[in-house]
mmCIF file of C-alpha atoms in Angstrom:
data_model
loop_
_atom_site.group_PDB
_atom_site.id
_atom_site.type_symbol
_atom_site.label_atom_id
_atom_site.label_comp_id
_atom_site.label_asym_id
_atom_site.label_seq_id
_atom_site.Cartn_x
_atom_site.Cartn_y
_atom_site.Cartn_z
ATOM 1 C CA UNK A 1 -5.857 2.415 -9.764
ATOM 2 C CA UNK A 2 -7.166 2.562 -6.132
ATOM 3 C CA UNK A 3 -3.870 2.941 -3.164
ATOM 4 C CA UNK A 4 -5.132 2.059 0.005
ATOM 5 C CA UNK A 5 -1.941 1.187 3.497
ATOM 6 C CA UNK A 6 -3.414 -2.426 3.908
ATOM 7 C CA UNK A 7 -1.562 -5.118 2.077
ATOM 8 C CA UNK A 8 1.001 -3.294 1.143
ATOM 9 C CA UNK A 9 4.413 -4.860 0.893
ATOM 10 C CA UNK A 10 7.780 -2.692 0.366
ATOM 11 C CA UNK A 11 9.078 -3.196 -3.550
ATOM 12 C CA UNK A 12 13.043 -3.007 -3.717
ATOM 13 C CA UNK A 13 12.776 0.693 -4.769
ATOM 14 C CA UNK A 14 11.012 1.121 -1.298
ATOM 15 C CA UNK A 15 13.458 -0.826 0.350
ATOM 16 C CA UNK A 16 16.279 1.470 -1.254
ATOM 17 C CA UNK A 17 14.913 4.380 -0.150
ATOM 18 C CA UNK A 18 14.189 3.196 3.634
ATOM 19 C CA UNK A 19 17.739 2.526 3.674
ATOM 20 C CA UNK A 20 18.734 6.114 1.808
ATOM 21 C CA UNK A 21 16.218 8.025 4.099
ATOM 22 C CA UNK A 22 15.417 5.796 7.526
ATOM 23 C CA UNK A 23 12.266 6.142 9.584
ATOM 24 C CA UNK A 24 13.114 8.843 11.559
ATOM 25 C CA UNK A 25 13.963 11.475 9.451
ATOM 26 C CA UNK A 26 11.228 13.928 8.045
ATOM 27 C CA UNK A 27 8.361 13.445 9.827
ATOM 28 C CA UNK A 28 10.247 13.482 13.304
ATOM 29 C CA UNK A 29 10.845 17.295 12.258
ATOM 30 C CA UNK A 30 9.393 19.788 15.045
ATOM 31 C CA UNK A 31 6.291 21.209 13.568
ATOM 32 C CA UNK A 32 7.459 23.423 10.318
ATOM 33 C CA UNK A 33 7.691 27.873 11.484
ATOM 34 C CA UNK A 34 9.263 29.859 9.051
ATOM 35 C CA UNK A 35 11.754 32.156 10.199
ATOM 36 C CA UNK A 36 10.348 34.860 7.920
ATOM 37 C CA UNK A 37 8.419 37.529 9.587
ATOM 38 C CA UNK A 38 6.624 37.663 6.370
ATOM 39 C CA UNK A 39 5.278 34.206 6.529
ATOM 40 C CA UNK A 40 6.488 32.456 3.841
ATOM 41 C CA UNK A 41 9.212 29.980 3.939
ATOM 42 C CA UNK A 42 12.555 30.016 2.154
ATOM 43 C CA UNK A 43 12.541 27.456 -1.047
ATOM 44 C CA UNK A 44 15.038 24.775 1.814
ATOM 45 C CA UNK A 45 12.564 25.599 4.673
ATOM 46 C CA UNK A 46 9.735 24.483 2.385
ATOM 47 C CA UNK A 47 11.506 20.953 0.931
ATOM 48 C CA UNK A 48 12.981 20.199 4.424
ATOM 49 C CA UNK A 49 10.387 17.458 5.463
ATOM 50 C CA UNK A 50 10.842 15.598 2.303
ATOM 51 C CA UNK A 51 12.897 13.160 0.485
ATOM 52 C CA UNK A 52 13.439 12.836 -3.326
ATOM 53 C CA UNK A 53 10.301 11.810 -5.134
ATOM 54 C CA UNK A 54 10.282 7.921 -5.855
ATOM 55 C CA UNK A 55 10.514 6.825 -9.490
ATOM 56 C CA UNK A 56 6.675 5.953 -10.923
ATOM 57 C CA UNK A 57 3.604 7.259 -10.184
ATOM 58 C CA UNK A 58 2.533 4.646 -8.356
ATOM 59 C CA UNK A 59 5.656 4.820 -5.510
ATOM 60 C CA UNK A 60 4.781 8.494 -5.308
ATOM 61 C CA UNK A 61 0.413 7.855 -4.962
ATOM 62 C CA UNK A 62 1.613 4.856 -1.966
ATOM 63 C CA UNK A 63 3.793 7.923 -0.645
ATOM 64 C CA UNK A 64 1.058 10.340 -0.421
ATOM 65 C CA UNK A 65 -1.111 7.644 0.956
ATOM 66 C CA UNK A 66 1.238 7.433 3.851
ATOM 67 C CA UNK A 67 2.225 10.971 4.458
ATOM 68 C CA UNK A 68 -1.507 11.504 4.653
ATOM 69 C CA UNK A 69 -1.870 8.465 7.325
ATOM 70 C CA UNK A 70 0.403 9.896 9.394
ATOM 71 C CA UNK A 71 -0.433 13.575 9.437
ATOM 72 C CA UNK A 72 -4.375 12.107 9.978
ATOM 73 C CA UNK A 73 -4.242 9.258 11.253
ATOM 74 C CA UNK A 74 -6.832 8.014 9.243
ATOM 75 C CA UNK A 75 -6.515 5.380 6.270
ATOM 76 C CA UNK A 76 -6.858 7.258 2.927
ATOM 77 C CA UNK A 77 -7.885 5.799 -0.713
ATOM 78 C CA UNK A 78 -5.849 7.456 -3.120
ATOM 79 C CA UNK A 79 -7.680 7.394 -7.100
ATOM 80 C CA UNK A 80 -5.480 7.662 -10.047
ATOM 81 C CA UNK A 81 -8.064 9.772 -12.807
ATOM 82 C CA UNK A 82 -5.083 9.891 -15.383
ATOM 83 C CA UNK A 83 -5.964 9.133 -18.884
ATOM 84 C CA UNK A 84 -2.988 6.912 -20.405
ATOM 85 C CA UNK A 85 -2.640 8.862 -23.356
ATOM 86 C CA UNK A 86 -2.198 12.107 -21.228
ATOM 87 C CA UNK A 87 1.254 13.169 -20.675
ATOM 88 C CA UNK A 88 0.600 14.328 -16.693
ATOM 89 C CA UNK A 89 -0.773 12.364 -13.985
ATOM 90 C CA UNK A 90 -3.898 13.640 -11.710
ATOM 91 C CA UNK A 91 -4.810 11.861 -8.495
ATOM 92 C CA UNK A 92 -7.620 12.678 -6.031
ATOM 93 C CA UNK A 93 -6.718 10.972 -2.421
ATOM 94 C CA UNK A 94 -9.761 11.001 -0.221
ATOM 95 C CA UNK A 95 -9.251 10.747 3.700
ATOM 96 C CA UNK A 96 -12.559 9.261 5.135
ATOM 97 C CA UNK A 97 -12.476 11.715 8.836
ATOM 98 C CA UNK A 98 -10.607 14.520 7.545
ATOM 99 C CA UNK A 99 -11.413 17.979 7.104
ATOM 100 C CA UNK A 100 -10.257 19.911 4.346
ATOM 101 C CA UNK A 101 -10.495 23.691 4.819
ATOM 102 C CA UNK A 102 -9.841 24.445 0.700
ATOM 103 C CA UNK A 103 -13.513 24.655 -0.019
ATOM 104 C CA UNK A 104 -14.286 27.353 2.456
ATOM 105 C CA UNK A 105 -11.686 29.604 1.086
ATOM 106 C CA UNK A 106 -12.535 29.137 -2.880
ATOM 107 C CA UNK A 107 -14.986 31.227 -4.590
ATOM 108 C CA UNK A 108 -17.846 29.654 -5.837
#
């Protein structure tokens, strides 16, 4: 399954969250500072920019899609690699422009 933002029309579960959680809400936050000294955020801090997760795998692929449009601003291509007889799901999304700083800090 390939997610891309063009062509895509709100389903009724969309719609029902839009109206549960309106445009406006989490990404209209002020940039995210913990108030610990230590760095880290409380568990509230941390879930504070998001809504509940949507109900199949799909909804929550199209969701990450978005959330990484907007933090970007480019158009990602999200790739489901689940096997159907696996019990979890894996996705890779892939943001054509964007930088990723996670390879720098792994070991090799």
């Amino acid at each position: 399954m390939g997610v891309g933002l063009r062509g895509i029309r709100p389903t009724e579960l969309e719609l029902e969250y839009l109206l549960r959680f309106p445009p406006g809400g989490s990404f209209d936050l002020p940039p995210f500072r913990p108030t610990s000294t230590a760095g880290r955020a409380t568990w509230p801090e941390a879930i504070a920019r998001f809504g509940p997760s949507l109900h199949s795998f799909t909804d929550q692929a199209e969701d990450v899609a978005r959330r990484v449009a907007h933090v970007t601003g480019h158009e990602p291509v999200v790739l489901d690699l689940s096997e159907a007889t696996a019990p979890i799901h894996a996705l890779q999304v892939i943001c054509p422009g964007a930088r990723s700083r996670i390879r720098r800090t792994m070991p090799r």
